[in-house]
mmCIF file of C-alpha atoms in Angstrom:
data_model
loop_
_atom_site.group_PDB
_atom_site.id
_atom_site.type_symbol
_atom_site.label_atom_id
_atom_site.label_comp_id
_atom_site.label_asym_id
_atom_site.label_seq_id
_atom_site.Cartn_x
_atom_site.Cartn_y
_atom_site.Cartn_z
ATOM 1 C CA MET A 238 141.906 194.295 245.427
ATOM 2 C CA ILE A 239 140.803 190.971 243.879
ATOM 3 C CA THR A 240 143.704 189.562 241.977
ATOM 4 C CA GLY A 241 142.838 187.433 238.546
ATOM 5 C CA PHE A 242 144.934 185.179 236.813
ATOM 6 C CA ASN A 243 146.116 184.247 233.077
ATOM 7 C CA THR A 244 147.579 180.517 232.468
ATOM 8 C CA ASP A 245 148.289 178.966 229.352
ATOM 9 C CA VAL A 246 147.652 175.298 229.171
ATOM 10 C CA LYS A 247 148.731 172.690 226.565
ATOM 11 C CA PHE A 248 147.169 169.839 225.716
ATOM 12 C CA GLY A 249 148.110 167.660 222.706
ATOM 13 C CA ASP A 250 148.899 170.325 219.792
ATOM 14 C CA THR A 251 146.177 172.926 221.197
ATOM 15 C CA VAL A 252 147.377 175.774 223.680
ATOM 16 C CA TYR A 253 144.563 176.823 226.024
ATOM 17 C CA HIS A 254 144.446 180.269 227.189
ATOM 18 C CA VAL A 255 142.452 180.314 230.607
ATOM 19 C CA GLN A 256 141.737 184.152 232.281
ATOM 20 C CA THR A 257 139.764 184.592 235.494
ATOM 21 C CA GLU A 258 138.956 187.754 237.042
ATOM 22 C CA ASP A 259 136.311 189.220 239.675
ATOM 23 C CA LYS A 260 134.210 191.657 237.744
ATOM 24 C CA GLY A 261 133.729 194.005 241.006
ATOM 25 C CA PHE A 262 131.083 194.266 243.795
ATOM 26 C CA LYS A 263 128.793 196.472 241.592
ATOM 27 C CA ASN A 264 128.608 193.274 239.450
ATOM 28 C CA PRO A 265 129.635 190.748 241.827
ATOM 29 C CA LEU A 266 130.589 187.611 238.968
ATOM 30 C CA ILE A 267 133.967 185.267 238.649
ATOM 31 C CA LEU A 268 134.274 184.879 235.173
ATOM 32 C CA SER A 269 136.639 182.760 233.611
ATOM 33 C CA LEU A 270 137.221 182.697 230.083
ATOM 34 C CA ILE A 271 139.253 179.962 227.840
ATOM 35 C CA TYR A 272 140.547 181.137 224.422
ATOM 36 C CA VAL A 273 142.002 179.049 222.098
ATOM 37 C CA LYS A 274 144.047 181.126 219.094
ATOM 38 C CA GLY A 275 142.769 184.191 219.923
ATOM 39 C CA THR A 276 138.811 183.284 219.846
ATOM 40 C CA ILE A 277 136.387 182.459 223.036
ATOM 41 C CA LEU A 278 136.092 178.963 223.485
ATOM 42 C CA ASP A 279 133.777 178.436 226.762
ATOM 43 C CA ALA A 280 132.928 180.809 229.621
ATOM 44 C CA PHE A 281 132.308 180.174 233.301
ATOM 45 C CA ARG A 282 130.234 182.603 235.308
ATOM 46 C CA SER A 283 130.021 182.369 239.040
ATOM 47 C CA ARG A 284 127.823 185.152 240.329
ATOM 48 C CA TYR A 285 128.203 185.971 244.147
ATOM 49 C CA GLN A 286 125.620 188.488 245.117
ATOM 50 C CA GLU A 287 124.099 185.870 247.795
ATOM 51 C CA PHE A 288 128.003 185.563 249.374
ATOM 52 C CA LEU A 289 128.248 189.097 248.878
ATOM 53 C CA ASP A 290 125.099 189.831 251.088
ATOM 54 C CA SER A 291 126.115 187.854 254.471
ATOM 55 C CA GLY A 292 127.816 188.215 256.919
ATOM 56 C CA ARG A 293 130.473 185.737 255.939
ATOM 57 C CA PHE A 294 131.616 187.799 252.814
ATOM 58 C CA ARG A 295 135.721 188.490 253.184
ATOM 59 C CA GLU A 296 137.797 189.343 250.145
ATOM 60 C CA ALA A 297 140.362 187.076 251.365
ATOM 61 C CA LEU A 298 137.961 184.675 250.952
ATOM 62 C CA LEU A 299 137.061 185.763 247.658
ATOM 63 C CA GLN A 300 140.182 185.615 246.378
ATOM 64 C CA LYS A 301 140.487 181.887 247.599
ATOM 65 C CA ILE A 302 137.333 181.221 245.219
ATOM 66 C CA LEU A 303 138.399 182.937 242.898
ATOM 67 C CA GLU A 304 141.980 180.935 242.690
ATOM 68 C CA PHE A 305 139.496 177.406 243.005
ATOM 69 C CA GLN A 306 137.639 178.279 240.125
ATOM 70 C CA HIS A 307 140.235 179.192 237.839
ATOM 71 C CA ARG A 308 142.799 176.389 238.883
ATOM 72 C CA GLN A 309 139.690 173.931 238.411
ATOM 73 C CA ILE A 310 139.878 174.785 235.033
ATOM 74 C CA VAL A 311 143.383 174.568 234.460
ATOM 75 C CA GLY A 312 143.514 170.981 236.058
ATOM 76 C CA ALA A 313 140.692 169.654 233.823
ATOM 77 C CA ILE A 314 142.344 170.962 230.789
ATOM 78 C CA LYS A 315 145.764 169.515 231.799
ATOM 79 C CA ARG A 316 144.232 166.052 232.591
ATOM 80 C CA GLY A 317 142.149 165.905 229.232
ATOM 81 C CA LYS A 318 139.137 166.001 231.126
ATOM 82 C CA TYR A 319 137.595 169.424 230.221
ATOM 83 C CA GLN A 320 134.146 169.768 228.525
ATOM 84 C CA LYS A 321 132.244 172.650 227.170
ATOM 85 C CA GLY A 322 129.770 173.618 229.744
ATOM 86 C CA MET A 323 131.031 171.135 232.539
ATOM 87 C CA ILE A 324 129.994 171.554 236.139
ATOM 88 C CA LEU A 325 132.697 172.517 238.486
ATOM 89 C CA GLU A 326 133.536 171.291 241.987
ATOM 90 C CA ASP A 327 132.085 173.317 245.082
ATOM 91 C CA TYR A 328 134.851 175.418 247.192
ATOM 92 C CA VAL A 329 134.607 174.050 250.973
ATOM 93 C CA GLU A 330 136.289 175.560 253.594
ATOM 94 C CA GLY A 331 135.476 173.980 257.055
ATOM 95 C CA ASP A 332 131.624 174.478 257.380
ATOM 96 C CA PHE A 333 131.641 177.356 254.380
ATOM 97 C CA VAL A 334 130.380 175.903 251.531
ATOM 98 C CA PHE A 335 130.441 177.928 247.989
ATOM 99 C CA ARG A 336 128.522 176.611 245.112
ATOM 100 C CA PHE A 337 129.697 177.690 241.362
ATOM 101 C CA THR A 338 126.708 177.918 239.233
ATOM 102 C CA SER A 339 127.388 178.955 235.924
ATOM 103 C CA VAL A 340 124.918 181.863 234.514
ATOM 104 C CA ALA A 341 124.733 183.674 231.592
ATOM 105 C CA GLU A 342 125.465 187.438 232.013
ATOM 106 C CA PRO A 343 123.042 190.192 231.503
ATOM 107 C CA THR A 344 122.702 191.361 227.740
ATOM 108 C CA THR A 345 120.787 193.643 225.771
ATOM 109 C CA ARG A 346 121.218 192.209 222.258
ATOM 110 C CA ASN A 347 119.906 189.172 221.015
ATOM 111 C CA PRO A 348 121.156 186.393 223.209
ATOM 112 C CA GLU A 349 123.582 184.342 221.518
ATOM 113 C CA PRO A 350 125.168 180.580 222.406
ATOM 114 C CA ALA A 351 127.076 180.419 225.352
ATOM 115 C CA LEU A 352 129.855 178.567 223.468
ATOM 116 C CA GLU A 353 129.978 180.329 220.066
ATOM 117 C CA PRO A 354 133.329 181.819 219.230
ATOM 118 C CA THR A 355 133.652 185.682 219.351
ATOM 119 C CA PRO A 356 136.816 187.899 218.824
ATOM 120 C CA ALA A 357 138.652 187.841 222.025
ATOM 121 C CA PRO A 358 138.608 190.937 224.036
ATOM 122 C CA PRO A 359 141.769 192.451 225.189
ATOM 123 C CA LEU A 360 143.385 191.021 228.465
ATOM 124 C CA ALA A 361 143.489 192.889 231.498
ATOM 125 C CA PRO A 362 147.110 193.462 232.965
ATOM 126 C CA LEU A 363 146.754 190.058 235.051
ATOM 127 C CA ALA A 364 149.861 187.991 236.404
ATOM 128 C CA GLN A 365 151.187 185.688 233.120
ATOM 129 C CA VAL A 366 151.332 182.123 233.708
ATOM 130 C CA GLU A 367 152.227 179.513 231.500
ATOM 131 C CA THR A 368 152.974 175.560 232.314
ATOM 132 C CA PRO A 369 156.659 174.486 231.221
ATOM 133 C CA GLU A 370 157.547 171.086 232.188
ATOM 134 C CA PRO A 371 159.057 171.000 235.798
ATOM 135 C CA THR A 372 162.200 170.892 236.418
ATOM 136 C CA VAL A 373 163.950 169.898 239.830
ATOM 137 C CA PRO A 374 167.343 171.329 240.225
ATOM 138 C CA ALA A 375 170.163 168.613 241.819
ATOM 139 C CA ILE A 376 171.346 169.323 244.598
ATOM 140 C CA ALA A 377 175.245 169.214 244.860
ATOM 141 C CA PRO A 378 177.488 169.467 247.677
ATOM 142 C CA PRO A 379 178.484 173.011 247.867
ATOM 143 C CA THR A 380 182.061 173.925 247.448
ATOM 144 C CA PRO A 381 183.970 176.604 249.175
ATOM 145 C CA ALA A 382 183.035 179.401 247.243
ATOM 146 C CA SER A 383 179.287 178.605 247.581
ATOM 147 C CA VAL A 384 178.805 178.527 251.508
ATOM 148 C CA PRO A 385 178.133 182.077 252.600
ATOM 149 C CA PRO A 386 180.959 183.892 253.666
ATOM 150 C CA ALA A 387 178.866 185.816 256.151
ATOM 151 C CA LEU A 388 176.752 184.460 259.192
ATOM 152 C CA PRO A 389 174.140 186.726 261.099
ATOM 153 C CA SER A 390 176.564 188.699 263.590
ATOM 154 C CA VAL A 391 176.515 187.084 266.871
ATOM 155 C CA ALA A 392 177.882 189.853 269.989
ATOM 156 C CA ALA A 393 181.097 191.801 268.622
ATOM 157 C CA ARG A 394 181.339 189.270 265.736
ATOM 158 C CA SER A 395 179.869 190.391 262.489
ATOM 159 C CA ASN A 396 181.282 187.773 259.699
ATOM 160 C CA VAL A 397 181.585 183.755 260.111
ATOM 161 C CA THR A 398 182.951 181.424 257.915
ATOM 162 C CA PRO A 399 182.438 178.007 258.271
ATOM 163 C CA ALA A 400 186.160 176.871 259.134
ATOM 164 C CA ASP A 401 185.587 173.688 257.181
ATOM 165 C CA THR A 402 183.589 173.557 254.119
ATOM 166 C CA ARG A 403 184.990 170.424 252.220
ATOM 167 C CA PRO A 404 182.342 168.744 249.905
ATOM 168 C CA GLU A 405 183.959 165.448 250.569
ATOM 169 C CA ARG A 406 182.468 166.036 254.024
ATOM 170 C CA LEU A 407 179.167 167.301 253.837
ATOM 171 C CA ARG A 408 176.014 165.175 255.032
ATOM 172 C CA LEU A 409 173.123 165.624 252.755
ATOM 173 C CA ARG A 410 170.048 163.994 254.399
ATOM 174 C CA SER A 411 167.057 162.752 252.975
ATOM 175 C CA LEU A 412 163.724 163.781 254.800
ATOM 176 C CA GLN A 413 160.963 162.564 254.974
ATOM 177 C CA VAL A 414 157.925 165.548 253.995
ATOM 178 C CA ALA A 415 155.016 165.720 256.522
ATOM 179 C CA GLU A 416 151.944 168.043 256.024
ATOM 180 C CA PRO A 417 151.616 170.456 258.699
ATOM 181 C CA GLU A 418 148.418 169.714 260.819
ATOM 182 C CA HIS A 419 146.874 173.268 260.684
ATOM 183 C CA SER A 420 148.839 175.178 258.573
ATOM 184 C CA THR A 421 146.595 175.995 255.949
ATOM 185 C CA PRO A 422 142.814 175.651 255.615
ATOM 186 C CA GLN A 423 141.242 172.727 253.496
ATOM 187 C CA GLY A 424 140.030 173.451 250.144
ATOM 188 C CA LEU A 425 142.824 176.280 249.512
ATOM 189 C CA LEU A 426 145.329 174.209 246.981
ATOM 190 C CA ALA A 427 148.817 175.502 245.748
ATOM 191 C CA VAL A 428 149.432 176.244 242.366
ATOM 192 C CA ASP A 429 152.229 174.172 240.803
ATOM 193 C CA ILE A 430 155.640 176.025 240.182
ATOM 194 C CA SER A 431 155.612 174.212 236.685
ATOM 195 C CA GLU A 432 152.082 176.736 235.869
ATOM 196 C CA VAL A 433 153.931 180.086 236.846
ATOM 197 C CA SER A 434 155.827 182.489 235.042
ATOM 198 C CA GLY A 435 157.169 185.866 234.762
ATOM 199 C CA ASP A 436 158.807 187.922 237.565
ATOM 200 C CA GLN A 437 156.177 187.238 240.200
ATOM 201 C CA GLY A 438 158.783 186.673 242.870
ATOM 202 C CA ILE A 439 158.646 184.655 245.536
ATOM 203 C CA GLU A 440 159.038 184.416 249.418
ATOM 204 C CA ILE A 441 159.189 181.859 252.333
ATOM 205 C CA CYS A 442 157.095 182.276 255.194
ATOM 206 C CA VAL A 443 158.440 180.297 258.199
ATOM 207 C CA GLU A 444 155.558 179.114 260.627
ATOM 208 C CA GLY A 445 155.989 179.330 264.407
ATOM 209 C CA ALA A 446 158.898 179.874 267.019
ATOM 210 C CA LYS A 447 162.308 181.087 265.623
ATOM 211 C CA ASP A 448 164.376 180.593 268.341
ATOM 212 C CA TYR A 449 167.331 177.735 267.282
ATOM 213 C CA VAL A 450 169.306 176.051 269.913
ATOM 214 C CA ALA A 451 172.296 173.722 269.035
ATOM 215 C CA GLY A 452 171.895 170.367 269.925
ATOM 216 C CA GLU A 453 168.034 170.815 269.930
ATOM 217 C CA GLN A 454 165.375 169.097 267.777
ATOM 218 C CA VAL A 455 163.997 171.152 265.421
ATOM 219 C CA ASP A 456 160.390 170.873 263.467
ATOM 220 C CA LEU A 457 160.413 173.067 260.684
ATOM 221 C CA GLN A 458 157.302 173.970 259.080
ATOM 222 C CA LEU A 459 157.288 176.839 256.311
ATOM 223 C CA TYR A 460 155.305 177.603 253.403
ATOM 224 C CA VAL A 461 156.140 179.047 249.980
ATOM 225 C CA GLN A 462 154.241 182.010 248.012
ATOM 226 C CA SER A 463 154.335 184.472 245.070
ATOM 227 C CA LYS A 464 154.615 187.733 246.191
ATOM 228 C CA HIS A 465 152.458 188.933 243.377
ATOM 229 C CA GLY A 466 148.798 187.416 244.242
ATOM 230 C CA ARG A 467 150.084 185.452 247.288
ATOM 231 C CA MET A 468 149.504 182.496 245.928
ATOM 232 C CA ARG A 469 150.824 179.589 247.351
ATOM 233 C CA LEU A 470 153.056 176.931 245.058
ATOM 234 C CA GLU A 471 153.287 173.698 245.475
ATOM 235 C CA ASN A 472 156.270 171.464 244.286
ATOM 236 C CA VAL A 473 158.857 174.152 245.301
ATOM 237 C CA GLN A 474 162.397 172.756 246.127
ATOM 238 C CA VAL A 475 163.274 173.981 249.647
ATOM 239 C CA VAL A 476 166.991 173.558 250.604
ATOM 240 C CA ILE A 477 168.281 174.051 254.159
ATOM 241 C CA LYS A 478 171.759 174.747 255.200
ATOM 242 C CA LEU A 479 172.964 174.191 258.348
ATOM 243 C CA ILE A 480 176.523 176.408 258.792
ATOM 244 C CA GLY A 481 178.945 177.257 261.264
ATOM 245 C CA THR A 482 182.879 177.804 262.156
ATOM 246 C CA THR A 483 182.953 174.239 264.197
ATOM 247 C CA PHE A 484 181.499 171.523 262.216
ATOM 248 C CA SER A 485 181.094 170.884 258.874
ATOM 249 C CA PRO A 486 177.488 172.541 256.562
ATOM 250 C CA ARG A 487 174.817 170.074 256.448
ATOM 251 C CA LEU A 488 172.259 170.057 254.204
ATOM 252 C CA TYR A 489 168.351 168.814 254.229
ATOM 253 C CA ALA A 490 165.839 169.162 251.356
ATOM 254 C CA GLY A 491 162.686 168.951 250.702
ATOM 255 C CA LYS A 492 159.133 169.967 248.475
ATOM 256 C CA THR A 493 156.260 171.557 249.124
ATOM 257 C CA ASP A 494 152.959 170.018 248.972
ATOM 258 C CA ARG A 495 149.763 170.783 247.084
ATOM 259 C CA PHE A 496 148.680 173.372 250.163
ATOM 260 C CA GLY A 497 152.102 174.751 249.234
ATOM 261 C CA CYS A 498 153.631 173.963 253.010
ATOM 262 C CA LEU A 499 156.742 171.715 254.123
ATOM 263 C CA ARG A 500 157.257 170.263 257.421
ATOM 264 C CA MET A 501 161.362 169.069 258.331
ATOM 265 C CA ASN A 502 162.243 167.645 261.228
ATOM 266 C CA PHE A 503 166.088 167.448 261.973
ATOM 267 C CA SER A 504 168.683 167.589 264.981
ATOM 268 C CA LEU A 505 170.534 170.720 265.345
ATOM 269 C CA PRO A 506 174.146 170.262 265.377
ATOM 270 C CA THR A 507 176.014 171.097 268.965
ATOM 271 C CA PHE A 508 179.071 173.346 269.147
ATOM 272 C CA SER A 509 180.811 174.900 271.760
ATOM 273 C CA GLY A 510 182.425 177.859 270.131
ATOM 274 C CA GLY A 511 182.041 180.223 267.268
ATOM 275 C CA SER A 512 178.992 180.687 265.537
ATOM 276 C CA ALA A 513 175.984 179.083 263.604
ATOM 277 C CA ALA A 514 173.101 179.341 261.188
ATOM 278 C CA LEU A 515 170.249 177.740 259.803
ATOM 279 C CA ILE A 516 169.370 179.393 255.923
ATOM 280 C CA VAL A 517 166.212 178.577 254.223
ATOM 281 C CA GLN A 518 166.912 178.884 250.438
ATOM 282 C CA VAL A 519 164.356 178.463 247.412
ATOM 283 C CA SER A 520 165.213 179.379 243.765
ATOM 284 C CA THR A 521 162.621 178.997 240.544
ATOM 285 C CA SER A 522 161.722 180.323 237.530
ATOM 286 C CA ILE A 523 160.096 183.052 238.883
ATOM 287 C CA GLY A 524 162.541 184.135 241.499
ATOM 288 C CA SER A 525 164.851 183.198 244.553
ATOM 289 C CA ASP A 526 164.260 183.927 248.380
ATOM 290 C CA GLU A 527 166.588 182.937 251.284
ATOM 291 C CA VAL A 528 166.101 183.916 255.337
ATOM 292 C CA LYS A 529 168.551 183.454 257.595
ATOM 293 C CA TYR A 530 168.399 182.296 261.795
ATOM 294 C CA LEU A 531 171.190 182.790 264.268
ATOM 295 C CA VAL A 532 171.542 179.122 265.963
ATOM 296 C CA ARG A 533 172.288 179.784 269.687
ATOM 297 C CA ARG A 534 174.483 177.687 271.662
ATOM 298 C CA ARG A 535 173.377 176.052 274.610
ATOM 299 C CA ARG A 536 174.102 178.079 277.780
#
């Protein structure tokens, strides 16, 4: 199933509503409509019959093409670069190229100008998206009440409480964010979190091995996406917590890049007793998520 998108974009005093959907394999067309006050202002139609008949067709790739068309239109409006009938940039992934060629839909009535305002049809029940001003939650040292009371179980130990969580001992470290080399295909850009709204849900996806040992260096690579539509999300603040029973908690923070990815490098604390955990958290307007991993003592 191909997921469509609805986005409200404000430029100046005008609010534009952009709706993009796939018309299905019987009518292989990606259709984007731009509404202003309920009236169609412009339409972008990209047929993909040739792609559908090729040996390279995949629904996942079609989803990426649809998202790319939608984001180009939304981005042009936000930057004040939108023009009626503008040419869209080709979608490129490796040696695959999809050219967006706007074509008129077949019709049985007298032809009308493509940009003639017409009453807006009912919107399909797609994911509603808005563009509020991006907000970045401030990171403050956690109080004892904010530290999770329980860590992942270790042997017979079922509840672990950090022994010392005094705020003045918390170490907040600024890390450089590097883009993973092979974590996502070029051409598939993420959607800025400020453009997404509603109860879509969010999830953290950690890549690579998840075996963490005390005293070792961690090269943590992850991406953040919405649960509905699996859209990669840019500018999401990610907080990494290291907590344990024998050392003070540590915090690291970073934001996802234009591919929805984040890469962070840090050292795990060394400890000889008790238990420890690595916790990854995000909290946004569309939902929150948290994943926990046990940090093993070095043998």
